[in-house]
Amino acid sequence: KLSRQIYDESATFTDEIDTYTLDKWIVGTQRLFVGDKSRVTLVGDIQVTSDQVELRFDEDLMFNIPFKPVVSLTGKLILKRDPSTGLITSYQEFWDQDVATVLKSAKFG
């Protein structure tokens, strides 16, 4: 389950589709995906500084809609942090594939 404890209340969340506020990102992500049927793997080393965390990911996400399609994607995530609090102020995904390619990867169980 997602937790807001590591995020600054003013944090923004950006993927290849849109930018969201903290509340919209947490609620939307929990509603859109089936957490126990989705998979996220961290790939390679995680780069950490006082103001940023950068990592690569490989994920399969099951949508919580009829037929429960699963899409696969890889990419990079940059988390910007407030150096004084350590809280995340910005979450930005950079997908290796464009949105259309990710949607075309959908598999139906």
Short mmCIF file of C-alpha atoms in Angstrom, two decimals:
data_model
loop_
_atom_site.label_atom_id
_atom_site.label_comp_id
_atom_site.label_asym_id
_atom_site.label_seq_id
_atom_site.Cartn_x
_atom_site.Cartn_y
_atom_site.Cartn_z
CA LYS A 1 0.00 0.00 0.00
CA LEU A 2 1.21 3.50 -0.79
CA SER A 3 2.14 5.76 2.09
CA ARG A 4 2.20 9.53 2.13
CA GLN A 5 4.75 9.63 5.00
CA ILE A 6 7.79 9.92 2.71
CA TYR A 7 6.31 12.71 0.57
CA ASP A 8 6.11 16.44 1.14
CA GLU A 9 2.45 17.51 1.07
CA SER A 10 3.24 19.76 -1.94
CA ALA A 11 4.87 16.93 -3.94
CA THR A 12 4.01 16.48 -7.60
CA PHE A 13 3.88 13.16 -9.48
CA THR A 14 4.57 13.10 -13.21
CA ASP A 15 4.45 10.20 -15.64
CA GLU A 16 4.29 10.15 -19.44
CA ILE A 17 0.58 10.98 -19.29
CA ASP A 18 0.03 13.75 -16.72
CA THR A 19 1.07 15.46 -13.46
CA TYR A 20 -0.79 14.80 -10.23
CA THR A 21 -0.97 16.14 -6.67
CA LEU A 22 -0.15 13.84 -3.75
CA ASP A 23 -3.79 13.04 -2.93
CA LYS A 24 -4.76 12.37 -6.55
CA TRP A 25 -1.69 10.21 -7.16
CA ILE A 26 -2.21 8.00 -4.09
CA VAL A 27 -5.96 7.56 -4.58
CA GLY A 28 -5.71 7.21 -8.36
CA THR A 29 -2.87 4.67 -8.25
CA GLN A 30 -4.64 2.54 -5.64
CA ARG A 31 -7.86 2.56 -7.68
CA LEU A 32 -6.30 2.09 -11.13
CA PHE A 33 -4.01 -0.88 -10.45
CA VAL A 34 -4.38 -4.30 -8.81
CA GLY A 35 -1.43 -4.16 -6.40
CA ASP A 36 -1.06 -7.86 -5.66
CA LYS A 37 -1.20 -8.74 -9.38
CA SER A 38 1.28 -6.05 -10.48
CA ARG A 39 5.07 -6.32 -10.31
CA VAL A 40 7.80 -3.68 -10.03
CA THR A 41 11.47 -4.62 -10.14
CA LEU A 42 14.30 -2.17 -9.52
CA VAL A 43 17.03 -2.60 -12.13
CA GLY A 44 20.68 -1.81 -11.50
CA ASP A 45 22.13 0.59 -8.99
CA ILE A 46 20.14 3.25 -7.18
CA GLN A 47 21.80 6.69 -7.21
CA VAL A 48 21.18 8.61 -3.98
CA THR A 49 22.20 12.15 -3.01
CA SER A 50 20.83 14.51 -0.37
CA ASP A 51 18.48 16.08 -2.94
CA GLN A 52 17.69 13.26 -5.39
CA VAL A 53 17.16 9.53 -5.83
CA GLU A 54 17.40 8.03 -9.32
CA LEU A 55 16.59 4.46 -10.29
CA ARG A 56 15.52 2.28 -13.19
CA PHE A 57 12.46 0.02 -13.10
CA ASP A 58 10.82 -2.82 -14.99
CA GLU A 59 7.14 -3.33 -14.25
CA ASP A 60 4.00 -5.21 -15.19
CA LEU A 61 0.87 -3.34 -14.12
CA MET A 62 -2.57 -4.94 -13.94
CA PHE A 63 -5.38 -2.44 -14.45
CA ASN A 64 -8.43 -2.61 -12.20
CA ILE A 65 -10.87 -2.51 -15.12
CA PRO A 66 -12.86 -5.25 -16.88
CA PHE A 67 -10.72 -8.10 -18.30
CA LYS A 68 -7.83 -6.96 -16.00
CA PRO A 69 -5.27 -6.14 -18.74
CA VAL A 70 -1.58 -6.12 -17.82
CA VAL A 71 0.88 -3.73 -19.49
CA SER A 72 4.66 -3.93 -19.35
CA LEU A 73 7.07 -1.03 -19.29
CA THR A 74 10.55 -0.01 -18.30
CA GLY A 75 12.00 3.36 -17.48
CA LYS A 76 13.70 5.69 -15.06
CA LEU A 77 12.32 7.34 -11.93
CA ILE A 78 13.74 10.53 -10.45
CA LEU A 79 12.69 11.46 -6.93
CA LYS A 80 13.70 14.97 -5.86
CA ARG A 81 14.07 15.47 -2.12
CA ASP A 82 14.06 18.42 0.22
CA PRO A 83 17.62 18.26 1.65
CA SER A 84 16.46 19.63 5.02
CA THR A 85 13.61 17.13 5.59
CA GLY A 86 14.52 14.25 3.26
CA LEU A 87 10.90 14.19 2.05
CA ILE A 88 10.20 13.64 -1.64
CA THR A 89 9.02 16.82 -3.38
CA SER A 90 8.88 15.53 -6.95
CA TYR A 91 8.29 12.08 -8.50
CA GLN A 92 8.93 11.90 -12.24
CA GLU A 93 8.82 8.80 -14.45
CA PHE A 94 10.55 8.62 -17.82
CA TRP A 95 9.30 5.62 -19.79
CA ASP A 96 11.55 3.86 -22.31
CA GLN A 97 8.49 3.29 -24.52
CA ASP A 98 5.90 5.78 -25.70
CA VAL A 99 2.38 5.60 -24.28
CA ALA A 100 0.92 3.92 -27.38
CA THR A 101 3.54 1.15 -27.27
CA VAL A 102 2.87 0.53 -23.57
CA LEU A 103 -0.90 0.30 -24.18
CA LYS A 104 -0.38 -2.05 -27.15
CA SER A 105 1.61 -4.37 -24.84
CA ALA A 106 -1.60 -5.14 -22.90
CA LYS A 107 -2.20 -8.83 -22.24
CA PHE A 108 -5.51 -10.15 -21.07
CA GLY A 109 -5.60 -13.02 -18.55
#
